[in-house]
Amino acid sequence: MSSYEFPETITVRVTGESHCKKGLPYEIIEVDFKEYVKSVIVNEWGANWTELESLKAGAMAIKTYALYQYERGGKYGGYENGIVFDCNWDMVYNPNIRRPLGDQAVDETWDYIMTVDGEIFQSHFLAWHINCKDWLGKWGTCMGIWNT
């Protein structure tokens, strides 16, 4: 893990849906980067998740994934086009759902990111680790939420 200076904001393609479908309309909003991570953790790990260490692992994965996309200009053609979607094509972002334990996990890990050879780690996560092998096996950079 390395220390890193984070961007202040990230742009998000907001559909208002947790499951993306091709052709969904969206608007692009700019969000405080730390608030973005806090709004993703409970939507991905679950609002009733009680294991702080698991949430910390999630906070690291979410933050590192978003930063990896940010540093590369996103998957959608640059900052002004939205770095990430708010749905399962990237990570589910809903600013209306937050929990103190999720915020704590983000706060306690905020100063760190994961790197490989000095480069930001391309992190991924899915519900179960077995799905990582099926969906993302070629990268070997995926963890299962229910395995944390």
Backbone as JSON Lines, residues from 0, in Angstrom:
{"i":0,"aa":"M","n":[0.85,-1.18,0.0],"ca":[0.0,0.0,0.0],"c":[0.89,1.23,0.0]}
{"i":1,"aa":"S","n":[0.44,2.25,-0.65],"ca":[1.19,3.49,-0.76],"c":[0.32,4.66,-0.36]}
{"i":2,"aa":"S","n":[0.97,5.75,0.01],"ca":[0.26,6.99,0.28],"c":[0.08,7.73,-1.04]}
{"i":3,"aa":"Y","n":[-0.98,8.51,-1.16],"ca":[-1.29,9.12,-2.44],"c":[-2.13,10.38,-2.22]}
{"i":4,"aa":"E","n":[-1.96,11.37,-3.06],"ca":[-2.82,12.55,-3.01],"c":[-3.97,12.36,-3.99]}
{"i":5,"aa":"F","n":[-5.17,12.31,-3.47],"ca":[-6.35,12.0,-4.28],"c":[-6.9,13.23,-4.98]}
{"i":6,"aa":"P","n":[-7.57,13.02,-6.12],"ca":[-8.25,14.15,-6.75],"c":[-9.39,14.61,-5.84]}
{"i":7,"aa":"E","n":[-9.75,15.86,-5.95],"ca":[-10.84,16.38,-5.12],"c":[-12.19,15.82,-5.56]}
{"i":8,"aa":"T","n":[-12.37,15.65,-6.87],"ca":[-13.67,15.22,-7.39],"c":[-13.51,14.13,-8.45]}
{"i":9,"aa":"I","n":[-14.62,13.48,-8.73],"ca":[-14.71,12.51,-9.81],"c":[-16.04,12.75,-10.52]}
{"i":10,"aa":"T","n":[-16.08,12.51,-11.82],"ca":[-17.34,12.65,-12.55],"c":[-18.01,11.29,-12.67]}
{"i":11,"aa":"V","n":[-19.33,11.3,-12.48],"ca":[-20.11,10.07,-12.46],"c":[-21.25,10.19,-13.47]}
{"i":12,"aa":"R","n":[-21.42,9.15,-14.28],"ca":[-22.58,9.06,-15.17],"c":[-23.74,8.5,-14.34]}
{"i":13,"aa":"V","n":[-24.69,9.33,-14.01],"ca":[-25.8,8.95,-13.13],"c":[-27.01,8.52,-13.95]}
{"i":14,"aa":"T","n":[-27.38,7.25,-13.76],"ca":[-28.58,6.71,-14.4],"c":[-29.73,6.6,-13.4]}
{"i":15,"aa":"G","n":[-29.38,6.52,-12.11],"ca":[-30.37,6.29,-11.07],"c":[-30.75,4.83,-10.94]}
{"i":16,"aa":"E","n":[-30.08,3.95,-11.66],"ca":[-30.35,2.52,-11.64],"c":[-29.15,1.78,-11.05]}
{"i":17,"aa":"S","n":[-29.39,0.68,-10.36],"ca":[-28.26,-0.1,-9.85],"c":[-27.77,-1.1,-10.89]}
{"i":18,"aa":"H","n":[-28.64,-1.48,-11.82],"ca":[-28.26,-2.41,-12.89],"c":[-28.35,-1.68,-14.23]}
{"i":19,"aa":"C","n":[-27.23,-1.55,-14.89],"ca":[-27.17,-0.83,-16.16],"c":[-27.72,-1.67,-17.31]}
{"i":20,"aa":"K","n":[-28.25,-0.97,-18.27],"ca":[-28.68,-1.56,-19.53],"c":[-28.24,-0.62,-20.63]}
{"i":21,"aa":"K","n":[-27.89,-1.16,-21.75],"ca":[-27.47,-0.35,-22.89],"c":[-28.57,0.65,-23.23]}
{"i":22,"aa":"G","n":[-28.18,1.89,-23.45],"ca":[-29.12,2.91,-23.86],"c":[-29.8,3.67,-22.73]}
{"i":23,"aa":"L","n":[-29.49,3.35,-21.47],"ca":[-30.08,4.09,-20.36],"c":[-29.65,5.55,-20.43]}
{"i":24,"aa":"P","n":[-30.58,6.47,-20.26],"ca":[-30.17,7.88,-20.21],"c":[-29.4,8.15,-18.92]}
{"i":25,"aa":"Y","n":[-28.52,9.12,-18.98],"ca":[-27.73,9.48,-17.79],"c":[-27.39,10.96,-17.83]}
{"i":26,"aa":"E","n":[-27.05,11.49,-16.67],"ca":[-26.49,12.83,-16.59],"c":[-25.13,12.71,-15.92]}
{"i":27,"aa":"I","n":[-24.23,13.6,-16.24],"ca":[-22.89,13.58,-15.65],"c":[-22.84,14.6,-14.53]}
{"i":28,"aa":"I","n":[-22.45,14.12,-13.34],"ca":[-22.3,15.01,-12.2],"c":[-20.88,14.91,-11.66]}
{"i":29,"aa":"E","n":[-20.47,15.96,-10.99],"ca":[-19.16,15.98,-10.34],"c":[-19.38,15.77,-8.85]}
{"i":30,"aa":"V","n":[-18.64,14.84,-8.26],"ca":[-18.83,14.44,-6.87],"c":[-17.5,14.51,-6.14]}
{"i":31,"aa":"D","n":[-17.53,14.95,-4.89],"ca":[-16.35,14.89,-4.04],"c":[-15.86,13.45,-4.01]}
{"i":32,"aa":"F","n":[-14.57,13.25,-4.25],"ca":[-14.04,11.89,-4.4],"c":[-14.26,11.03,-3.15]}
{"i":33,"aa":"K","n":[-13.97,11.57,-1.98],"ca":[-14.14,10.79,-0.74],"c":[-15.61,10.48,-0.49]}
{"i":34,"aa":"E","n":[-16.49,11.45,-0.76],"ca":[-17.93,11.21,-0.58],"c":[-18.42,10.15,-1.57]}
{"i":35,"aa":"Y","n":[-17.84,10.13,-2.75],"ca":[-18.17,9.09,-3.73],"c":[-17.87,7.71,-3.15]}
{"i":36,"aa":"V","n":[-16.67,7.53,-2.63],"ca":[-16.28,6.22,-2.07],"c":[-17.21,5.85,-0.91]}
{"i":37,"aa":"K","n":[-17.54,6.8,-0.05],"ca":[-18.44,6.53,1.08],"c":[-19.85,6.15,0.61]}
{"i":38,"aa":"S","n":[-20.26,6.69,-0.52],"ca":[-21.59,6.37,-1.04],"c":[-21.62,5.07,-1.84]}
{"i":39,"aa":"V","n":[-20.46,4.57,-2.24],"ca":[-20.39,3.3,-2.95],"c":[-20.28,2.13,-1.98]}
{"i":40,"aa":"I","n":[-19.5,2.27,-0.9],"ca":[-19.19,1.12,-0.03],"c":[-20.44,0.41,0.47]}
{"i":41,"aa":"V","n":[-21.43,1.14,0.96],"ca":[-22.61,0.46,1.5],"c":[-23.52,-0.08,0.4]}
{"i":42,"aa":"N","n":[-23.44,0.49,-0.78],"ca":[-24.25,-0.01,-1.89],"c":[-23.66,-1.26,-2.51]}
{"i":43,"aa":"E","n":[-22.36,-1.42,-2.41],"ca":[-21.71,-2.62,-2.94],"c":[-21.59,-3.71,-1.87]}
{"i":44,"aa":"W","n":[-21.21,-3.36,-0.65],"ca":[-21.04,-4.37,0.4],"c":[-22.35,-4.65,1.12]}
{"i":45,"aa":"G","n":[-23.3,-3.75,1.04],"ca":[-24.59,-3.92,1.68],"c":[-24.71,-3.01,2.89]}
{"i":46,"aa":"A","n":[-25.86,-2.39,3.02],"ca":[-26.08,-1.41,4.08],"c":[-26.05,-2.03,5.47]}
{"i":47,"aa":"N","n":[-26.26,-3.34,5.58],"ca":[-26.26,-4.0,6.89],"c":[-24.98,-4.76,7.18]}
{"i":48,"aa":"W","n":[-23.94,-4.57,6.37],"ca":[-22.66,-5.25,6.57],"c":[-22.04,-4.77,7.88]}
{"i":49,"aa":"T","n":[-21.6,-5.69,8.74],"ca":[-21.11,-5.31,10.07],"c":[-19.63,-5.58,10.3]}
{"i":50,"aa":"E","n":[-18.94,-6.15,9.34],"ca":[-17.53,-6.49,9.51],"c":[-16.65,-5.33,9.05]}
{"i":51,"aa":"L","n":[-16.08,-4.59,10.0],"ca":[-15.28,-3.41,9.67],"c":[-14.09,-3.75,8.79]}
{"i":52,"aa":"E","n":[-13.38,-4.84,9.08],"ca":[-12.2,-5.17,8.27],"c":[-12.59,-5.49,6.83]}
{"i":53,"aa":"S","n":[-13.72,-6.12,6.63],"ca":[-14.21,-6.39,5.28],"c":[-14.55,-5.08,4.57]}
{"i":54,"aa":"L","n":[-15.19,-4.16,5.3],"ca":[-15.51,-2.86,4.72],"c":[-14.24,-2.08,4.38]}
{"i":55,"aa":"K","n":[-13.21,-2.23,5.19],"ca":[-11.93,-1.57,4.88],"c":[-11.35,-2.12,3.58]}
{"i":56,"aa":"A","n":[-11.42,-3.44,3.41],"ca":[-10.95,-4.04,2.16],"c":[-11.76,-3.49,0.99]}
{"i":57,"aa":"G","n":[-13.06,-3.36,1.19],"ca":[-13.92,-2.79,0.16],"c":[-13.59,-1.34,-0.14]}
{"i":58,"aa":"A","n":[-13.34,-0.56,0.9],"ca":[-12.98,0.84,0.7],"c":[-11.71,0.96,-0.13]}
{"i":59,"aa":"M","n":[-10.74,0.09,0.15],"ca":[-9.49,0.09,-0.61],"c":[-9.75,-0.27,-2.08]}
{"i":60,"aa":"A","n":[-10.57,-1.29,-2.3],"ca":[-10.86,-1.73,-3.67],"c":[-11.63,-0.66,-4.44]}
{"i":61,"aa":"I","n":[-12.63,-0.07,-3.82],"ca":[-13.44,0.96,-4.47],"c":[-12.59,2.17,-4.82]}
{"i":62,"aa":"K","n":[-11.85,2.65,-3.84],"ca":[-11.02,3.83,-4.04],"c":[-9.97,3.6,-5.12]}
{"i":63,"aa":"T","n":[-9.33,2.43,-5.08],"ca":[-8.28,2.13,-6.05],"c":[-8.85,1.94,-7.45]}
{"i":64,"aa":"Y","n":[-10.01,1.28,-7.56],"ca":[-10.66,1.13,-8.87],"c":[-10.99,2.5,-9.47]}
{"i":65,"aa":"A","n":[-11.62,3.35,-8.66],"ca":[-12.01,4.68,-9.15],"c":[-10.79,5.5,-9.53]}
{"i":66,"aa":"L","n":[-9.75,5.42,-8.74],"ca":[-8.53,6.16,-9.03],"c":[-7.85,5.64,-10.3]}
{"i":67,"aa":"Y","n":[-7.84,4.33,-10.45],"ca":[-7.28,3.72,-11.67],"c":[-8.0,4.27,-12.91]}
{"i":68,"aa":"Q","n":[-9.33,4.31,-12.84],"ca":[-10.11,4.83,-13.97],"c":[-9.85,6.33,-14.16]}
{"i":69,"aa":"Y","n":[-9.8,7.07,-13.07],"ca":[-9.57,8.51,-13.11],"c":[-8.24,8.83,-13.8]}
{"i":70,"aa":"E","n":[-7.19,8.13,-13.39],"ca":[-5.85,8.4,-13.92],"c":[-5.76,8.09,-15.42]}
{"i":71,"aa":"R","n":[-6.63,7.26,-15.93],"ca":[-6.64,6.9,-17.34],"c":[-7.7,7.66,-18.13]}
{"i":72,"aa":"G","n":[-8.35,8.62,-17.49],"ca":[-9.38,9.4,-18.18],"c":[-10.71,8.68,-18.28]}
{"i":73,"aa":"G","n":[-10.88,7.64,-17.49],"ca":[-12.13,6.89,-17.51],"c":[-12.25,5.98,-18.71]}
{"i":74,"aa":"K","n":[-13.32,5.23,-18.74],"ca":[-13.57,4.3,-19.84],"c":[-14.44,4.93,-20.92]}
{"i":75,"aa":"Y","n":[-14.85,6.18,-20.7],"ca":[-15.88,6.77,-21.55],"c":[-15.43,8.04,-22.26]}
{"i":76,"aa":"G","n":[-14.13,8.24,-22.38],"ca":[-13.64,9.34,-23.2],"c":[-13.26,10.61,-22.48]}
{"i":77,"aa":"G","n":[-12.89,10.54,-21.22],"ca":[-12.39,11.72,-20.52],"c":[-13.24,12.16,-19.36]}
{"i":78,"aa":"Y","n":[-12.67,13.02,-18.54],"ca":[-13.3,13.48,-17.3],"c":[-14.68,14.09,-17.57]}
{"i":79,"aa":"E","n":[-14.78,14.89,-18.61],"ca":[-16.04,15.58,-18.9],"c":[-17.14,14.61,-19.36]}
{"i":80,"aa":"N","n":[-16.78,13.39,-19.76],"ca":[-17.75,12.38,-20.19],"c":[-18.13,11.4,-19.09]}
{"i":81,"aa":"G","n":[-17.59,11.6,-17.91],"ca":[-17.88,10.71,-16.79],"c":[-16.83,9.63,-16.67]}
{"i":82,"aa":"I","n":[-16.21,9.54,-15.52],"ca":[-15.16,8.55,-15.27],"c":[-15.79,7.18,-15.01]}
{"i":83,"aa":"V","n":[-16.89,7.16,-14.27],"ca":[-17.55,5.9,-13.9],"c":[-19.06,6.05,-14.01]}
{"i":84,"aa":"F","n":[-19.75,4.93,-14.19],"ca":[-21.21,4.88,-14.1],"c":[-21.61,4.67,-12.64]}
{"i":85,"aa":"D","n":[-22.85,5.0,-12.32],"ca":[-23.37,4.8,-10.96],"c":[-24.02,3.43,-10.78]}
{"i":86,"aa":"C","n":[-23.84,2.55,-11.73],"ca":[-24.52,1.25,-11.71],"c":[-23.5,0.12,-11.8]}
{"i":87,"aa":"N","n":[-23.96,-1.08,-11.97],"ca":[-23.09,-2.25,-11.91],"c":[-22.09,-2.36,-13.07]}
{"i":88,"aa":"W","n":[-22.12,-1.46,-14.03],"ca":[-21.06,-1.47,-15.04],"c":[-19.75,-1.0,-14.42]}
{"i":89,"aa":"D","n":[-19.84,-0.22,-13.37],"ca":[-18.67,0.19,-12.59],"c":[-18.96,-0.17,-11.14]}
{"i":90,"aa":"M","n":[-19.44,0.79,-10.36],"ca":[-19.79,0.52,-8.96],"c":[-21.07,1.27,-8.64]}
{"i":91,"aa":"V","n":[-21.94,0.65,-7.85],"ca":[-23.23,1.25,-7.54],"c":[-23.02,2.44,-6.59]}
{"i":92,"aa":"Y","n":[-23.38,3.62,-7.08],"ca":[-23.26,4.87,-6.33],"c":[-24.66,5.39,-6.04]}
{"i":93,"aa":"N","n":[-24.97,5.57,-4.77],"ca":[-26.23,6.16,-4.36],"c":[-25.95,7.02,-3.13]}
{"i":94,"aa":"P","n":[-25.9,8.34,-3.29],"ca":[-25.55,9.21,-2.17],"c":[-26.61,9.25,-1.07]}
{"i":95,"aa":"N","n":[-27.78,8.68,-1.32],"ca":[-28.84,8.67,-0.31],"c":[-28.71,7.52,0.68]}
{"i":96,"aa":"I","n":[-27.78,6.6,0.43],"ca":[-27.58,5.47,1.34],"c":[-26.16,5.54,1.88]}
{"i":97,"aa":"R","n":[-26.03,5.82,3.17],"ca":[-24.74,5.88,3.84],"c":[-24.9,5.24,5.22]}
{"i":98,"aa":"R","n":[-23.82,4.7,5.76],"ca":[-23.82,4.11,7.1],"c":[-22.54,4.53,7.81]}
{"i":99,"aa":"P","n":[-22.62,4.77,9.12],"ca":[-21.43,5.18,9.89],"c":[-20.27,4.2,9.77]}
{"i":100,"aa":"L","n":[-20.54,2.89,9.75],"ca":[-19.46,1.91,9.67],"c":[-18.76,1.98,8.3]}
{"i":101,"aa":"G","n":[-19.51,2.21,7.26],"ca":[-18.92,2.39,5.94],"c":[-18.06,3.64,5.88]}
{"i":102,"aa":"D","n":[-18.57,4.74,6.46],"ca":[-17.78,5.97,6.52],"c":[-16.5,5.75,7.31]}
{"i":103,"aa":"Q","n":[-16.59,5.02,8.42],"ca":[-15.42,4.73,9.24],"c":[-14.38,3.94,8.45]}
{"i":104,"aa":"A","n":[-14.82,2.95,7.7],"ca":[-13.9,2.14,6.9],"c":[-13.16,3.01,5.88]}
{"i":105,"aa":"V","n":[-13.88,3.91,5.25],"ca":[-13.25,4.81,4.27],"c":[-12.27,5.74,4.98]}
{"i":106,"aa":"D","n":[-12.7,6.34,6.09],"ca":[-11.83,7.27,6.81],"c":[-10.55,6.6,7.29]}
{"i":107,"aa":"E","n":[-10.65,5.37,7.8],"ca":[-9.48,4.68,8.37],"c":[-8.5,4.2,7.31]}
{"i":108,"aa":"T","n":[-8.92,4.12,6.06],"ca":[-8.02,3.66,4.99],"c":[-7.73,4.75,3.98]}
{"i":109,"aa":"W","n":[-8.22,5.95,4.23],"ca":[-8.19,7.0,3.2],"c":[-6.8,7.34,2.7]}
{"i":110,"aa":"D","n":[-5.81,7.34,3.54],"ca":[-4.48,7.79,3.13],"c":[-3.7,6.77,2.31]}
{"i":111,"aa":"Y","n":[-4.29,5.64,1.99],"ca":[-3.56,4.57,1.31],"c":[-4.27,4.1,0.05]}
{"i":112,"aa":"I","n":[-3.46,3.61,-0.89],"ca":[-3.98,2.95,-2.08],"c":[-3.13,1.71,-2.32]}
{"i":113,"aa":"M","n":[-3.59,0.87,-3.22],"ca":[-2.82,-0.32,-3.6],"c":[-2.08,-0.03,-4.9]}
{"i":114,"aa":"T","n":[-0.8,-0.43,-4.93],"ca":[0.01,-0.23,-6.13],"c":[0.76,-1.52,-6.46]}
{"i":115,"aa":"V","n":[1.18,-1.61,-7.7],"ca":[2.05,-2.69,-8.17],"c":[3.15,-2.01,-8.97]}
{"i":116,"aa":"D","n":[4.38,-2.22,-8.56],"ca":[5.53,-1.61,-9.25],"c":[5.36,-0.1,-9.42]}
{"i":117,"aa":"G","n":[4.81,0.54,-8.38],"ca":[4.64,1.99,-8.4],"c":[3.43,2.49,-9.17]}
{"i":118,"aa":"E","n":[2.69,1.59,-9.79],"ca":[1.49,1.96,-10.55],"c":[0.24,1.6,-9.75]}
{"i":119,"aa":"I","n":[-0.82,2.36,-9.96],"ca":[-2.08,2.07,-9.27],"c":[-2.59,0.71,-9.69]}
{"i":120,"aa":"F","n":[-2.94,-0.1,-8.7],"ca":[-3.44,-1.46,-8.9],"c":[-4.81,-1.42,-9.56]}
{"i":121,"aa":"Q","n":[-5.02,-2.26,-10.55],"ca":[-6.31,-2.34,-11.24],"c":[-7.21,-3.31,-10.47]}
{"i":122,"aa":"S","n":[-7.88,-2.8,-9.43],"ca":[-8.69,-3.66,-8.57],"c":[-10.08,-3.89,-9.15]}
{"i":123,"aa":"H","n":[-10.63,-5.05,-8.81],"ca":[-12.0,-5.42,-9.18],"c":[-12.6,-6.22,-8.03]}
{"i":124,"aa":"F","n":[-13.91,-6.23,-7.94],"ca":[-14.59,-7.09,-6.97],"c":[-15.94,-7.5,-7.53]}
{"i":125,"aa":"L","n":[-16.35,-8.68,-7.13],"ca":[-17.67,-9.22,-7.46],"c":[-18.24,-9.85,-6.2]}
{"i":126,"aa":"A","n":[-19.48,-10.26,-6.24],"ca":[-20.12,-10.82,-5.05],"c":[-19.34,-12.01,-4.49]}
{"i":127,"aa":"W","n":[-18.94,-12.93,-5.33],"ca":[-18.24,-14.14,-4.89],"c":[-16.93,-14.27,-5.64]}
{"i":128,"aa":"H","n":[-15.89,-14.73,-4.97],"ca":[-14.59,-14.88,-5.6],"c":[-14.65,-15.82,-6.81]}
{"i":129,"aa":"I","n":[-15.47,-16.86,-6.75],"ca":[-15.58,-17.8,-7.87],"c":[-16.03,-17.07,-9.14]}
{"i":130,"aa":"N","n":[-16.86,-16.02,-8.97],"ca":[-17.28,-15.22,-10.13],"c":[-16.11,-14.45,-10.72]}
{"i":131,"aa":"C","n":[-15.15,-14.08,-9.89],"ca":[-13.97,-13.38,-10.4],"c":[-13.26,-14.23,-11.43]}
{"i":132,"aa":"K","n":[-13.12,-15.51,-11.13],"ca":[-12.44,-16.41,-12.06],"c":[-13.22,-16.52,-13.36]}
{"i":133,"aa":"D","n":[-14.54,-16.65,-13.25],"ca":[-15.38,-16.79,-14.43],"c":[-15.43,-15.51,-15.27]}
{"i":134,"aa":"W","n":[-15.52,-14.36,-14.6],"ca":[-15.72,-13.09,-15.3],"c":[-14.41,-12.34,-15.56]}
{"i":135,"aa":"L","n":[-13.5,-12.38,-14.58],"ca":[-12.31,-11.54,-14.66],"c":[-11.03,-12.31,-14.47]}
{"i":136,"aa":"G","n":[-11.07,-13.61,-14.64],"ca":[-9.93,-14.47,-14.33],"c":[-8.62,-14.09,-14.98]}
{"i":137,"aa":"K","n":[-8.67,-13.51,-16.14],"ca":[-7.44,-13.18,-16.83],"c":[-6.63,-12.1,-16.13]}
{"i":138,"aa":"W","n":[-7.28,-11.28,-15.28],"ca":[-6.56,-10.2,-14.61],"c":[-5.98,-10.62,-13.27]}
{"i":139,"aa":"G","n":[-6.65,-11.5,-12.56],"ca":[-6.16,-11.92,-11.25],"c":[-6.14,-10.8,-10.24]}
{"i":140,"aa":"T","n":[-6.97,-9.79,-10.44],"ca":[-6.98,-8.63,-9.55],"c":[-8.35,-8.43,-8.9]}
{"i":141,"aa":"C","n":[-9.07,-9.51,-8.71],"ca":[-10.45,-9.43,-8.25],"c":[-10.62,-10.14,-6.92]}
{"i":142,"aa":"M","n":[-11.48,-9.57,-6.06],"ca":[-11.82,-10.25,-4.81],"c":[-13.33,-10.41,-4.74]}
{"i":143,"aa":"G","n":[-13.75,-11.42,-4.02],"ca":[-15.17,-11.65,-3.81],"c":[-15.62,-10.95,-2.54]}
{"i":144,"aa":"I","n":[-16.68,-10.16,-2.62],"ca":[-17.19,-9.44,-1.45],"c":[-17.51,-10.41,-0.33]}
{"i":145,"aa":"W","n":[-18.21,-11.5,-0.64],"ca":[-18.62,-12.45,0.4],"c":[-17.44,-13.28,0.9]}
{"i":146,"aa":"N","n":[-16.28,-13.13,0.29],"ca":[-15.08,-13.83,0.75],"c":[-14.2,-12.94,1.62]}
{"i":147,"aa":"T","n":[-14.6,-11.68,1.83],"ca":[-13.76,-10.77,2.62],"c":[-14.08,-10.85,4.08]}
